[in-house]
């Protein structure tokens, strides 16, 4: 039985509705707190969640219409969320992480997506992405860069509880679903030959609905946990290049594991 359409609609709608509720609820709470960074932080996080929810909705519409443009818009919405996650990190660290670099990556992915034919199909509770190597690689590159900046940025925070808040932030926004989807993907590969390359992106996206339950816990705690730096700093160009280089190397290591799963093919890389 294939019920991917219903799952994508349900998860996307849940993320959208919850994001809207959280925005209005925490806007009221944050406006009563004398911390100027709270509202910009909230806006960026909610926008990131909404974009991922939008990807789920567009996956539903893609399956409904079998339309390539709808499918590709969904991919671009998804990767665009990483810009807002990185920007939200800039807010709580009060540091320019050169997040606009992410826009160049996203722009390149968008151009590539609309220049090539892509195929997709519904399977079980998720979508098989048969030709998204460039998109998935770029997504992971920004995901890794985000984590590198967060881990390095912890050193700018004075107290231990603020440093712990950054780790909690990563878990509440991205990492819980990433870890669970990775576990499910590996289990699925070992049990019923799940295709790691084509299946894992949508599995993670579907599992992402879990984050919507972790987010309010973090948003409730962050005003108490985090003491954002008062003086704004800027990540140097040298640091940015270094962090991107580290991110690329980690990405290459991850990609190098794909042949082990017997799913990396020329058709997947060059659709």
Short mmCIF file of N, CA and C in Angstrom, two decimals, residues 121 123 126-130 184-186 188-190 192-203 258 261-265 268:
data_model
loop_
_atom_site.label_atom_id
_atom_site.label_comp_id
_atom_site.label_asym_id
_atom_site.label_seq_id
_atom_site.Cartn_x
_atom_site.Cartn_y
_atom_site.Cartn_z
N UNK A 121 9.24 9.31 -7.28
CA UNK A 121 8.11 8.38 -7.19
C UNK A 121 7.75 8.15 -5.73
N UNK A 123 6.82 5.97 -2.48
CA UNK A 123 7.17 4.64 -1.99
C UNK A 123 6.93 4.62 -0.49
N UNK A 126 7.17 7.70 2.11
CA UNK A 126 8.03 8.81 1.68
C UNK A 126 8.15 8.84 0.16
N UNK A 127 9.00 9.75 -0.30
CA UNK A 127 9.21 9.96 -1.73
C UNK A 127 10.60 9.48 -2.11
N UNK A 128 10.71 8.77 -3.21
CA UNK A 128 12.02 8.41 -3.73
C UNK A 128 12.52 9.54 -4.62
N UNK A 129 13.65 10.13 -4.25
CA UNK A 129 14.28 11.17 -5.08
C UNK A 129 15.35 10.48 -5.92
N UNK A 130 15.08 10.31 -7.19
CA UNK A 130 15.96 9.49 -8.03
C UNK A 130 17.12 10.26 -8.67
N UNK A 184 16.87 4.88 11.11
CA UNK A 184 15.84 4.16 10.34
C UNK A 184 16.38 3.75 8.96
N UNK A 185 17.13 4.66 8.33
CA UNK A 185 17.67 4.37 7.00
C UNK A 185 18.63 3.19 7.04
N UNK A 186 19.52 3.18 8.01
CA UNK A 186 20.48 2.08 8.14
C UNK A 186 19.76 0.77 8.47
N UNK A 188 16.64 0.10 7.68
CA UNK A 188 15.91 -0.28 6.47
C UNK A 188 16.82 -0.88 5.42
N UNK A 189 18.03 -0.37 5.33
CA UNK A 189 18.99 -0.93 4.37
C UNK A 189 19.34 -2.37 4.73
N UNK A 190 19.52 -2.61 6.02
CA UNK A 190 19.92 -3.96 6.46
C UNK A 190 18.77 -4.95 6.42
N UNK A 192 15.53 -4.51 4.56
CA UNK A 192 14.79 -4.69 3.31
C UNK A 192 15.39 -3.89 2.16
N UNK A 193 16.70 -3.75 2.18
CA UNK A 193 17.45 -3.16 1.06
C UNK A 193 16.94 -1.78 0.66
N UNK A 194 16.62 -0.97 1.64
CA UNK A 194 16.24 0.42 1.39
C UNK A 194 17.38 1.12 0.65
N UNK A 195 17.04 1.94 -0.33
CA UNK A 195 18.05 2.65 -1.12
C UNK A 195 18.48 3.92 -0.37
N UNK A 196 19.69 3.91 0.15
CA UNK A 196 20.17 5.03 0.97
C UNK A 196 20.21 6.32 0.17
N UNK A 197 20.64 6.24 -1.08
CA UNK A 197 20.79 7.45 -1.90
C UNK A 197 19.46 8.12 -2.23
N UNK A 198 18.51 7.33 -2.70
CA UNK A 198 17.26 7.91 -3.18
C UNK A 198 16.21 8.09 -2.09
N UNK A 199 16.31 7.30 -1.02
CA UNK A 199 15.24 7.29 -0.02
C UNK A 199 15.52 8.17 1.20
N UNK A 200 16.80 8.29 1.58
CA UNK A 200 17.11 8.97 2.85
C UNK A 200 16.69 10.44 2.90
N UNK A 201 16.78 11.22 1.79
CA UNK A 201 16.36 12.63 1.92
C UNK A 201 14.90 12.79 2.34
N UNK A 202 14.02 12.02 1.71
CA UNK A 202 12.60 12.16 2.04
C UNK A 202 12.26 11.54 3.39
N UNK A 203 13.00 10.50 3.76
CA UNK A 203 12.79 9.92 5.09
C UNK A 203 13.11 10.95 6.16
N UNK A 258 28.83 6.04 0.25
CA UNK A 258 27.68 5.63 -0.55
C UNK A 258 27.94 4.39 -1.41
N UNK A 261 26.90 1.25 0.12
CA UNK A 261 25.47 0.93 0.11
C UNK A 261 24.97 0.58 -1.29
N UNK A 262 25.88 0.56 -2.25
CA UNK A 262 25.59 0.13 -3.63
C UNK A 262 24.45 0.93 -4.26
N UNK A 263 24.49 2.25 -4.02
CA UNK A 263 23.40 3.06 -4.57
C UNK A 263 23.89 4.24 -5.40
N UNK A 264 25.19 4.49 -5.39
CA UNK A 264 25.73 5.65 -6.11
C UNK A 264 25.94 5.28 -7.58
N UNK A 265 25.17 5.94 -8.45
CA UNK A 265 25.25 5.64 -9.88
C UNK A 265 25.41 6.93 -10.68
N UNK A 268 22.21 8.83 -10.97
CA UNK A 268 21.83 9.57 -9.77
C UNK A 268 22.60 10.88 -9.67
#
